[in-house]
Structures are given as C-alpha cells and as structure tokens.
mmCIF file of C-alpha atoms and ligand atoms in Angstrom:
data_model
loop_
_atom_site.group_PDB
_atom_site.id
_atom_site.type_symbol
_atom_site.label_atom_id
_atom_site.label_comp_id
_atom_site.label_asym_id
_atom_site.label_seq_id
_atom_site.Cartn_x
_atom_site.Cartn_y
_atom_site.Cartn_z
ATOM 1 C CA MET A 50 80.142 94.538 125.667
ATOM 2 C CA LYS A 51 82.337 96.216 122.380
ATOM 3 C CA GLU A 52 83.703 94.519 119.755
ATOM 4 C CA ILE A 53 87.702 94.895 120.052
ATOM 5 C CA VAL A 54 89.484 95.280 116.908
ATOM 6 C CA LEU A 55 93.464 95.457 117.433
ATOM 7 C CA THR A 56 96.400 95.588 115.406
ATOM 8 C CA GLY A 57 100.003 96.700 115.399
ATOM 9 C CA ILE A 58 102.280 97.574 112.877
ATOM 10 C CA LYS A 59 106.300 97.033 113.416
ATOM 11 C CA PRO A 60 108.629 100.369 112.956
ATOM 12 C CA THR A 61 111.310 98.926 111.478
ATOM 13 C CA GLY A 62 111.016 100.981 108.546
ATOM 14 C CA GLN A 63 109.048 103.238 106.523
ATOM 15 C CA PRO A 64 105.083 101.824 106.183
ATOM 16 C CA HIS A 65 104.774 100.633 102.636
ATOM 17 C CA LEU A 66 102.129 99.578 100.032
ATOM 18 C CA GLY A 67 101.933 96.563 101.487
ATOM 19 C CA ASN A 68 101.115 97.575 104.973
ATOM 20 C CA TYR A 69 98.462 99.807 103.938
ATOM 21 C CA LEU A 70 96.442 97.695 101.403
ATOM 22 C CA GLY A 71 97.144 94.359 104.146
ATOM 23 C CA MET A 72 96.505 95.867 107.057
ATOM 24 C CA LEU A 73 95.957 99.535 107.412
ATOM 25 C CA LYS A 74 93.364 100.278 104.733
ATOM 26 C CA PRO A 75 90.867 97.635 106.453
ATOM 27 C CA ALA A 76 92.191 98.318 109.805
ATOM 28 C CA LEU A 77 91.064 102.419 109.100
ATOM 29 C CA GLU A 78 87.642 101.069 107.358
ATOM 30 C CA LEU A 79 86.878 98.958 110.495
ATOM 31 C CA ALA A 80 87.613 101.400 112.818
ATOM 32 C CA GLU A 81 85.319 104.235 110.942
ATOM 33 C CA GLU A 82 82.518 101.532 111.351
ATOM 34 C CA GLN A 83 83.235 101.347 114.559
ATOM 35 C CA GLY A 84 79.791 103.351 116.520
ATOM 36 C CA GLU A 85 78.674 102.002 119.775
ATOM 37 C CA GLU A 86 79.396 98.976 119.134
ATOM 38 C CA ARG A 87 83.185 98.611 118.342
ATOM 39 C CA LEU A 88 86.141 99.726 119.330
ATOM 40 C CA ALA A 89 89.641 100.002 117.309
ATOM 41 C CA LEU A 90 93.250 99.645 119.515
ATOM 42 C CA TYR A 91 95.701 100.385 116.651
ATOM 43 C CA PHE A 92 99.445 100.402 118.086
ATOM 44 C CA ILE A 93 103.137 100.928 117.065
ATOM 45 C CA ALA A 94 105.058 97.868 118.229
ATOM 46 C CA ASP A 95 108.139 99.499 119.301
ATOM 47 C CA TYR A 96 109.935 97.063 121.135
ATOM 48 C CA HIS A 97 109.117 94.088 118.661
ATOM 49 C CA ALA A 98 111.370 96.524 116.145
ATOM 50 C CA LEU A 99 113.570 96.490 118.703
ATOM 51 C CA THR A 100 114.911 92.632 117.636
ATOM 52 C CA THR A 101 116.401 94.532 114.849
ATOM 53 C CA VAL A 102 116.538 98.282 115.047
ATOM 54 C CA LYS A 103 119.648 99.042 117.503
ATOM 55 C CA ASN A 104 119.657 102.806 116.929
ATOM 56 C CA LYS A 105 117.864 104.948 119.471
ATOM 57 C CA LYS A 106 117.475 107.556 117.084
ATOM 58 C CA GLU A 107 116.113 105.502 114.387
ATOM 59 C CA LEU A 108 114.195 103.859 116.494
ATOM 60 C CA GLN A 109 112.297 106.966 117.737
ATOM 61 C CA ASP A 110 111.763 107.973 114.275
ATOM 62 C CA LEU A 111 110.628 105.127 112.909
ATOM 63 C CA THR A 112 107.951 105.023 115.683
ATOM 64 C CA ASP A 113 106.603 108.695 115.060
ATOM 65 C CA GLN A 114 106.457 107.811 111.105
ATOM 66 C CA ALA A 115 104.212 104.716 111.700
ATOM 67 C CA ALA A 116 101.914 107.220 114.160
ATOM 68 C CA ALA A 117 102.395 110.041 111.753
ATOM 69 C CA THR A 118 100.853 107.486 108.947
ATOM 70 C CA TRP A 119 97.881 106.274 110.874
ATOM 71 C CA LEU A 120 96.970 109.735 111.442
ATOM 72 C CA ALA A 121 97.709 111.168 108.282
ATOM 73 C CA LEU A 122 95.403 108.248 106.576
ATOM 74 C CA GLY A 123 92.693 109.422 109.001
ATOM 75 C CA LEU A 124 92.706 107.820 112.196
ATOM 76 C CA ASN A 125 90.517 109.994 114.691
ATOM 77 C CA PRO A 126 92.233 109.450 117.581
ATOM 78 C CA ASP A 127 89.481 110.535 119.523
ATOM 79 C CA LYS A 128 87.534 107.445 118.440
ATOM 80 C CA ALA A 129 90.019 104.854 118.395
ATOM 81 C CA ILE A 130 92.889 104.144 120.596
ATOM 82 C CA LEU A 131 96.615 105.008 119.224
ATOM 83 C CA TYR A 132 99.528 104.195 121.491
ATOM 84 C CA ARG A 133 103.008 102.860 121.819
ATOM 85 C CA GLN A 134 103.279 99.342 122.722
ATOM 86 C CA SER A 135 105.882 100.236 125.166
ATOM 87 C CA ASP A 136 104.138 103.259 126.811
ATOM 88 C CA VAL A 137 101.720 99.659 128.726
ATOM 89 C CA PRO A 138 104.412 98.311 130.587
ATOM 90 C CA GLU A 139 101.367 95.507 131.472
ATOM 91 C CA VAL A 140 102.021 93.897 128.173
ATOM 92 C CA PHE A 141 105.734 92.424 129.323
ATOM 93 C CA GLU A 142 104.489 90.683 132.436
ATOM 94 C CA LEU A 143 101.062 89.272 130.143
ATOM 95 C CA ALA A 144 104.254 87.896 127.914
ATOM 96 C CA TRP A 145 105.852 85.973 130.551
ATOM 97 C CA VAL A 146 102.702 84.257 131.983
ATOM 98 C CA LEU A 147 101.766 83.522 128.483
ATOM 99 C CA ALA A 148 105.325 81.942 127.792
ATOM 100 C CA CYS A 149 105.033 79.687 130.487
ATOM 101 C CA PHE A 150 101.928 78.563 128.607
ATOM 102 C CA THR A 151 103.366 78.166 124.767
ATOM 103 C CA ALA A 152 105.132 75.015 123.485
ATOM 104 C CA LYS A 153 108.819 76.013 122.757
ATOM 105 C CA GLY A 154 108.281 73.503 119.661
ATOM 106 C CA LEU A 155 105.078 76.097 118.444
ATOM 107 C CA LEU A 156 107.927 78.825 118.301
ATOM 108 C CA ASN A 157 110.566 76.732 116.359
ATOM 109 C CA ARG A 158 108.112 76.292 113.370
ATOM 110 C CA ALA A 159 107.228 80.327 113.362
ATOM 111 C CA HIS A 160 107.515 81.235 109.904
ATOM 112 C CA ALA A 161 109.842 84.540 110.519
ATOM 113 C CA TYR A 162 112.379 82.389 112.716
ATOM 114 C CA LYS A 163 111.953 79.525 110.793
ATOM 115 C CA ALA A 164 112.724 81.564 107.858
ATOM 116 C CA ILE A 165 116.039 83.382 109.177
ATOM 117 C CA VAL A 166 116.735 79.677 110.068
ATOM 118 C CA ASP A 167 116.603 78.383 106.575
ATOM 119 C CA GLU A 168 118.341 80.925 105.012
ATOM 120 C CA ASN A 169 121.455 80.457 107.691
ATOM 121 C CA LEU A 170 121.515 76.536 106.855
ATOM 122 C CA ALA A 171 121.137 77.683 102.446
ATOM 123 C CA ALA A 172 124.232 79.629 103.486
ATOM 124 C CA GLY A 173 126.010 77.210 105.416
ATOM 125 C CA ARG A 174 125.821 79.045 108.730
ATOM 126 C CA GLU A 175 125.107 77.449 111.993
ATOM 127 C CA GLU A 176 120.916 77.526 112.397
ATOM 128 C CA ASP A 177 120.696 80.608 114.716
ATOM 129 C CA LYS A 178 123.431 82.885 114.035
ATOM 130 C CA GLY A 179 122.335 86.439 114.145
ATOM 131 C CA ILE A 180 119.228 85.017 115.906
ATOM 132 C CA ASN A 181 118.256 86.891 119.215
ATOM 133 C CA ALA A 182 115.890 85.502 121.783
ATOM 134 C CA GLY A 183 113.736 88.640 121.089
ATOM 135 C CA LEU A 184 113.022 87.210 117.635
ATOM 136 C CA PHE A 185 112.379 83.712 118.831
ATOM 137 C CA THR A 186 109.757 84.472 121.353
ATOM 138 C CA TYR A 187 108.129 87.685 119.074
ATOM 139 C CA PRO A 188 104.705 85.271 118.551
ATOM 140 C CA VAL A 189 104.591 85.416 122.519
ATOM 141 C CA LEU A 190 104.771 88.754 123.426
ATOM 142 C CA MET A 191 101.872 88.974 119.859
ATOM 143 C CA ALA A 192 100.002 87.256 121.801
ATOM 144 C CA ALA A 193 100.202 89.252 124.989
ATOM 145 C CA ASP A 194 99.567 92.434 122.482
ATOM 146 C CA ILE A 195 96.275 91.003 121.260
ATOM 147 C CA LEU A 196 95.118 88.850 125.114
ATOM 148 C CA LEU A 197 95.497 91.814 126.817
ATOM 149 C CA TYR A 198 92.772 94.138 125.617
ATOM 150 C CA GLY A 199 90.215 91.473 125.489
ATOM 151 C CA THR A 200 90.804 91.624 121.156
ATOM 152 C CA HIS A 201 88.031 89.817 119.356
ATOM 153 C CA ILE A 202 89.457 90.620 115.433
ATOM 154 C CA VAL A 203 92.877 91.402 113.947
ATOM 155 C CA PRO A 204 93.112 92.454 110.740
ATOM 156 C CA VAL A 205 96.346 91.756 109.191
ATOM 157 C CA GLY A 206 97.851 90.695 106.034
ATOM 158 C CA LEU A 207 98.669 87.205 105.376
ATOM 159 C CA ASP A 208 102.016 86.153 106.781
ATOM 160 C CA GLN A 209 100.504 87.066 110.375
ATOM 161 C CA ARG A 210 97.911 83.830 110.139
ATOM 162 C CA GLN A 211 100.306 81.643 111.755
ATOM 163 C CA HIS A 212 101.296 84.159 114.172
ATOM 164 C CA LEU A 213 97.686 84.751 115.171
ATOM 165 C CA GLU A 214 97.366 80.830 115.416
ATOM 166 C CA VAL A 215 100.085 80.548 118.142
ATOM 167 C CA THR A 216 97.587 83.276 119.867
ATOM 168 C CA ARG A 217 94.604 81.407 119.749
ATOM 169 C CA ASP A 218 96.469 78.320 120.765
ATOM 170 C CA VAL A 219 98.080 79.778 123.721
ATOM 171 C CA ALA A 220 95.059 81.943 125.012
ATOM 172 C CA ILE A 221 93.044 78.391 124.622
ATOM 173 C CA ALA A 222 96.051 76.603 126.230
ATOM 174 C CA PHE A 223 95.108 78.948 129.388
ATOM 175 C CA ASN A 224 91.747 78.946 129.354
ATOM 176 C CA LYS A 225 91.845 75.000 129.645
ATOM 177 C CA ASN A 226 93.765 75.563 132.521
ATOM 178 C CA TYR A 227 92.354 78.785 134.601
ATOM 179 C CA GLY A 228 88.706 79.107 132.849
ATOM 180 C CA ASN A 229 87.349 81.469 130.297
ATOM 181 C CA ILE A 230 89.915 84.147 131.238
ATOM 182 C CA PHE A 231 90.955 85.286 127.650
ATOM 183 C CA THR A 232 88.772 85.927 124.520
ATOM 184 C CA VAL A 233 90.330 83.643 121.950
ATOM 185 C CA PRO A 234 90.359 86.560 118.669
ATOM 186 C CA LYS A 235 90.247 85.668 115.180
ATOM 187 C CA ALA A 236 92.382 86.739 112.066
ATOM 188 C CA VAL A 237 90.395 89.237 109.541
ATOM 189 C CA ILE A 238 92.779 88.594 106.300
ATOM 190 C CA ARG A 239 91.078 90.166 102.946
ATOM 191 C CA LYS A 240 91.071 87.977 100.487
ATOM 192 C CA GLU A 241 91.988 90.294 97.620
ATOM 193 C CA VAL A 242 94.913 91.915 99.497
ATOM 194 C CA MET A 243 96.297 89.140 101.571
ATOM 195 C CA THR A 244 99.956 89.568 99.898
ATOM 196 C CA ILE A 245 100.982 92.603 98.251
ATOM 197 C CA PRO A 246 103.891 92.160 95.894
ATOM 198 C CA GLY A 247 106.869 93.960 96.025
ATOM 199 C CA LEU A 248 109.056 95.612 93.432
ATOM 200 C CA ASP A 249 110.752 92.371 92.412
ATOM 201 C CA GLY A 250 107.275 90.086 92.743
ATOM 202 C CA ARG A 251 108.465 88.890 96.645
ATOM 203 C CA LYS A 252 105.948 90.036 99.434
ATOM 204 C CA MET A 253 106.323 93.633 99.744
ATOM 205 C CA SER A 254 108.719 93.770 102.884
ATOM 206 C CA LYS A 255 110.944 96.036 104.685
ATOM 207 C CA SER A 256 113.478 93.145 104.802
ATOM 208 C CA TYR A 257 113.393 92.735 100.920
ATOM 209 C CA ASN A 258 114.004 96.395 100.397
ATOM 210 C CA ASN A 259 111.325 95.714 97.740
ATOM 211 C CA VAL A 260 109.359 98.064 99.106
ATOM 212 C CA ILE A 261 107.085 101.582 97.772
ATOM 213 C CA PRO A 262 106.781 103.814 100.704
ATOM 214 C CA LEU A 263 103.573 105.318 101.168
ATOM 215 C CA PHE A 264 104.703 108.590 101.781
ATOM 216 C CA ALA A 265 108.130 108.961 100.051
ATOM 217 C CA PRO A 266 109.088 112.320 98.127
ATOM 218 C CA SER A 267 107.082 111.947 94.722
ATOM 219 C CA ASN A 268 110.521 111.466 92.823
ATOM 220 C CA GLN A 269 111.003 108.556 94.727
ATOM 221 C CA ILE A 270 107.637 107.076 94.458
ATOM 222 C CA ARG A 271 108.103 107.600 90.571
ATOM 223 C CA LYS A 272 111.814 105.669 90.987
ATOM 224 C CA GLN A 273 110.513 103.123 92.799
ATOM 225 C CA VAL A 274 107.555 102.344 90.436
ATOM 226 C CA ARG A 275 109.879 102.075 87.424
ATOM 227 C CA ARG A 276 112.311 99.403 89.248
ATOM 228 C CA ILE A 277 109.136 97.603 89.231
ATOM 229 C CA VAL A 278 110.284 94.182 87.663
ATOM 230 C CA THR A 279 109.049 93.031 84.144
ATOM 231 C CA ASP A 280 109.315 90.508 81.663
ATOM 232 C CA SER A 281 110.996 92.458 78.254
ATOM 233 C CA LYS A 282 107.907 91.913 76.334
ATOM 234 C CA ARG A 283 107.269 94.699 73.435
ATOM 235 C CA PRO A 284 103.979 96.841 73.803
ATOM 236 C CA GLU A 285 102.277 95.345 70.587
ATOM 237 C CA ASP A 286 103.087 91.501 72.076
ATOM 238 C CA ARG A 287 100.203 89.738 74.092
ATOM 239 C CA LYS A 288 101.080 89.833 78.280
ATOM 240 C CA ASP A 289 99.358 88.173 80.842
ATOM 241 C CA PRO A 290 97.802 90.317 83.430
ATOM 242 C CA GLU A 291 97.955 88.179 86.156
ATOM 243 C CA ASP A 292 101.726 87.585 85.819
ATOM 244 C CA CYS A 293 102.572 91.297 85.604
ATOM 245 C CA ASN A 294 104.221 93.142 89.319
ATOM 246 C CA VAL A 295 103.020 96.542 87.966
ATOM 247 C CA PHE A 296 99.301 95.309 87.421
ATOM 248 C CA ALA A 297 99.130 93.432 90.704
ATOM 249 C CA ILE A 298 99.139 97.014 92.157
ATOM 250 C CA TYR A 299 97.503 99.317 89.590
ATOM 251 C CA ARG A 300 94.406 97.110 90.311
ATOM 252 C CA HIS A 301 94.351 98.233 93.523
ATOM 253 C CA PHE A 302 94.349 101.597 93.047
ATOM 254 C CA ALA A 303 92.446 102.069 89.386
ATOM 255 C CA ASP A 304 88.587 101.720 89.425
ATOM 256 C CA ALA A 305 86.857 98.665 88.256
ATOM 257 C CA GLU A 306 86.354 100.125 85.092
ATOM 258 C CA ALA A 307 89.670 100.816 84.544
ATOM 259 C CA VAL A 308 91.288 97.783 85.527
ATOM 260 C CA ALA A 309 88.894 96.045 82.847
ATOM 261 C CA ALA A 310 89.917 97.513 80.342
ATOM 262 C CA LYS A 311 93.798 97.561 81.082
ATOM 263 C CA ARG A 312 93.458 93.798 81.388
ATOM 264 C CA GLN A 313 91.799 93.606 78.210
ATOM 265 C CA LEU A 314 94.741 95.398 76.705
ATOM 266 C CA TYR A 315 97.474 93.113 78.120
ATOM 267 C CA LEU A 316 95.247 90.159 76.717
ATOM 268 C CA ASN A 317 95.030 91.463 72.967
ATOM 269 C CA GLY A 318 98.583 93.701 72.861
ATOM 270 C CA GLY A 319 99.514 97.241 72.700
ATOM 271 C CA LEU A 320 100.167 98.011 76.027
ATOM 272 C CA GLY A 321 103.691 99.375 76.931
ATOM 273 C CA TYR A 322 105.261 98.357 80.310
ATOM 274 C CA GLY A 323 106.430 102.333 80.685
ATOM 275 C CA ASP A 324 103.191 103.684 80.365
ATOM 276 C CA MET A 325 101.658 101.517 82.653
ATOM 277 C CA LYS A 326 104.123 102.588 85.390
ATOM 278 C CA GLN A 327 103.621 105.997 84.462
ATOM 279 C CA GLU A 328 99.757 105.698 84.985
ATOM 280 C CA LEU A 329 100.302 103.723 88.466
ATOM 281 C CA TYR A 330 102.193 106.431 89.404
ATOM 282 C CA GLU A 331 99.641 108.789 88.725
ATOM 283 C CA LEU A 332 97.324 106.670 90.519
ATOM 284 C CA LEU A 333 99.512 106.724 93.940
ATOM 285 C CA GLU A 334 99.983 110.564 93.384
ATOM 286 C CA THR A 335 95.971 111.302 93.516
ATOM 287 C CA ALA A 336 95.693 108.656 95.987
ATOM 288 C CA PHE A 337 98.429 109.819 98.835
ATOM 289 C CA SER A 338 99.799 113.015 97.819
ATOM 290 C CA ALA A 339 97.103 115.200 100.253
ATOM 291 C CA GLN A 340 97.871 112.821 103.017
ATOM 292 C CA ARG A 341 101.737 113.156 102.619
ATOM 293 C CA ASP A 342 101.216 116.981 102.962
ATOM 294 C CA THR A 343 99.748 115.822 106.453
ATOM 295 C CA TYR A 344 101.967 113.398 107.273
ATOM 296 C CA ASN A 345 104.922 115.641 106.687
ATOM 297 C CA ALA A 346 103.197 118.204 108.865
ATOM 298 C CA LEU A 347 102.934 116.211 111.802
ATOM 299 C CA MET A 348 106.644 114.902 111.335
ATOM 300 C CA GLU A 349 107.394 118.394 112.249
ATOM 301 C CA ASN A 350 105.214 118.348 115.265
ATOM 302 C CA ARG A 351 107.129 115.567 117.047
ATOM 303 C CA ASP A 352 105.720 116.950 120.584
ATOM 304 C CA GLU A 353 102.089 116.299 119.272
ATOM 305 C CA LEU A 354 102.714 113.196 117.851
ATOM 306 C CA ASP A 355 103.879 111.757 121.360
ATOM 307 C CA THR A 356 101.151 113.636 123.360
ATOM 308 C CA VAL A 357 98.527 111.464 121.284
ATOM 309 C CA LEU A 358 100.517 108.530 121.775
ATOM 310 C CA ARG A 359 100.599 109.196 125.748
ATOM 311 C CA GLN A 360 96.921 109.455 125.579
ATOM 312 C CA GLY A 361 95.923 106.940 123.796
ATOM 313 C CA ALA A 362 98.169 104.712 125.675
ATOM 314 C CA GLU A 363 96.304 105.917 128.819
ATOM 315 C CA LYS A 364 93.048 104.554 127.939
ATOM 316 C CA ALA A 365 94.852 101.470 126.390
ATOM 317 C CA ARG A 366 95.797 100.745 130.275
ATOM 318 C CA ASP A 367 91.780 100.700 131.649
ATOM 319 C CA ILE A 368 91.800 98.294 129.597
ATOM 320 C CA ALA A 369 94.579 96.174 130.015
ATOM 321 C CA VAL A 370 94.811 96.970 133.838
ATOM 322 C CA PRO A 371 91.967 94.675 134.758
ATOM 323 C CA ILE A 372 92.331 92.089 132.474
ATOM 324 C CA LEU A 373 95.999 91.867 133.495
ATOM 325 C CA ARG A 374 94.373 91.553 137.282
ATOM 326 C CA LYS A 375 92.343 89.123 136.518
ATOM 327 C CA VAL A 376 95.292 87.168 134.713
ATOM 328 C CA ARG A 377 97.418 87.181 138.378
ATOM 329 C CA LYS A 378 94.703 86.531 140.033
ATOM 330 C CA ALA A 379 93.855 83.227 137.954
ATOM 331 C CA VAL A 380 97.044 82.158 138.236
ATOM 332 C CA GLY A 381 97.768 82.635 142.000
ATOM 333 C CA VAL A 382 100.515 85.693 142.145
HETATM 334 P P1 LIG B 214 104.826 94.403 110.204
HETATM 335 O O1 LIG B 214 105.355 95.724 109.435
HETATM 336 O O2 LIG B 214 105.502 93.850 109.667
HETATM 337 O O3 LIG B 214 104.614 94.688 111.128
HETATM 338 O O4 LIG B 214 103.375 94.694 109.213
HETATM 339 C C1 LIG B 214 102.683 95.353 109.393
HETATM 340 C C2 LIG B 214 101.096 94.805 108.888
HETATM 341 O O5 LIG B 214 101.093 94.842 107.505
HETATM 342 C C3 LIG B 214 100.598 93.106 109.001
HETATM 343 O O6 LIG B 214 99.411 93.239 109.633
HETATM 344 C C4 LIG B 214 101.144 92.521 107.778
HETATM 345 O O7 LIG B 214 100.329 91.071 107.323
HETATM 346 C C5 LIG B 214 100.869 93.355 106.737
HETATM 347 N N1 LIG B 214 102.325 93.643 105.629
HETATM 348 C C6 LIG B 214 103.083 93.491 105.565
HETATM 349 N N2 LIG B 214 103.344 93.011 104.193
HETATM 350 C C7 LIG B 214 102.734 93.176 103.365
HETATM 351 C C8 LIG B 214 102.458 92.923 102.095
HETATM 352 N N3 LIG B 214 103.330 92.441 101.581
HETATM 353 N N4 LIG B 214 100.989 92.688 101.772
HETATM 354 C C9 LIG B 214 99.830 92.315 102.765
HETATM 355 N N5 LIG B 214 99.824 92.713 104.122
HETATM 356 C C10 LIG B 214 101.419 93.079 104.454
#
C-alpha cells in the first residue's frame, strides 16, 4: 500500500513566502522523494476560499494562481496528483457524514473561528458578526479533504495543527462506531518553518496583509521587503538577530555560512537594516526569478492549467470513490 501525502492551499490571495516555507517546499520535497511507495495529492481548496472570496472572477484567478504556483515550483503532475477541491464532489458528501461525528464544541474551539469571535468581542460587536456557517464548519470539510483519500501524512504549517487534530478526532470517532474505515492521518510540521513571520512580525498571512508574495513582479517584492518592520537601531549598534523580522526570513534563503556570518554581525554591530533588506531582496530574486517566468507563462495559458487540474481530479476520484463507497456501506445508506 502506498503512503498517501496530501495537502492543500486556500486560494484567498497570492501564495506567499509563509506558504512556501511552511508547506509548499516541504510538500514538494516529499513529492520528489515519492518513488513507488508514496503518492502525493496536492489540491487547491477553492470551496474553502468561498467562505471569504465572493467574486467569481477573483476566485477563478486565485485558483489558477495557486495551481500555477505548484507547477512553477516544480510539481510534476504526471507523478503527483494536482486538482481542484471542487472537481471532486465526493468530498462534500463525506463532509456531511463527518459533520454528524463532529462535536459542535470542537468547532467552537477551532482557532480560525475563535480568532474572529475574539476580534468581534474586542471591538464590542456581537460575537458571530460576519461569520458564515461555512467558515464555522471549515474543519469538517478539511477533515473530508484528508480522509477521503486514505491520507497518511499532511505537511502543513503550525496554524493547521489544531485542524488536523479535529480530523484525527473525527476519524477515530467514526472508526469506533463502524470499524477501521478511515486511515488516521498525521500532520508533518517542520520545526524550523512552523510559523514564518510577515512584514510586521505577526504570522505572515493573507488576512493580515503582511505578506511577501512569491511571484509578484520584482519591484513589488523589493517594495515589500523594504516595508519589513525593524527597530530604530543604527548600523553600529549591537542587535539581536532573533528579534529581527528581516533575519527571520533571510535565514531560510542564505546558505549556512552566510547566516552564521550575519548572525555575528548583528551581535557585534556593523550591520544596517537597509543593506540587510537589499541582500534579502537579492536572495529572493535569485531563488524565484526563473520560476516567476514559468509562473507568468502558465498564467498566460489558463486552458492548459484547467486541463492539468481536470486530469488530476479524475485520478483523485479514482481513489476517492471506493473510499466513499465504503463509508456509505458502513453507515447504511
Ligand atoms: P492557507 O493559504 O491558509 O491555505 O495555507 C496554506 C499552507 O501554508 C498551510 O499548510 C499553512 O499552515 C501554511 N502557512 C500559511 N502561512 C504560514 C506561515 N506564516 N508560516 C508557515 N506556514 C504557513
């Protein structure tokens, strides 16, 4: 039996460095190593995005951008399965079944939902203001995304750990009642890239508007890098590299020797933030400019993207349909 690796990205904005380091890069490495024993399924969670993106063209553009990102970064769609969530309708049937095994209290505590409730309360608003039921039940659909394919491992960033726990809880609850129908998946969260900070030091996130997009034009990347918030220390002052938002990103792109040398320069004094930002910008250009060309070419050819995604969905359904059949049989419908 193959080990199934599965992960997804929500097309709610352009993919950014947090997505790349936290999930895309580890997932691509897992797909590279896949050989005969491992199969990677990577998807664009377009129906998850519908909780917030309510403009048709925007949703389609963002979905294609996410697909083009996977491919530009080197995902081989002949080896891995790349598909759109909405092209596999079985997932929505399974989501209903799983909802019937999900404690509502578990969803009340899910942090993505709770964060908005807390924000509402802090602003003196009614606690569920602006929250649709799709957003509330998001972890159930996510559980279906994962369990529908017999997934063993899910590479994600730290922000998804709790949602993965919900998936495991639901799978275990279901199995307890009906026998071993679902594989209980495990999250794979890389320690060094658990949470990549954004321009302001909070988690890099589309919802905080503090991101560095992977494939924005070069001048926009430079602008974003210049906007990274630093303290007001002068070049000659000693600084703590662990407390610097520029270093926090730089360390993932420079080689080990350069990182060690920079760390020393921070500690000794003699480093200006402006120079450091310029270096980071250049490293990002080196890392991504060739892939950006591929990305732009893919975005010029949306029909081809669509074909890749549809073919991926067919392969995904070959795995999903028998599992859903087993579930239906188990529950008695
Ligand atoms: P999303 O766009 O929210 O669907 O996120 C896609 C993936 O990127 C998920 O596995 C997240 O955990 C991961 N991710 C998002 N932001 C960050 C971040 N700032 N640091 C590390 N991983 C992240």
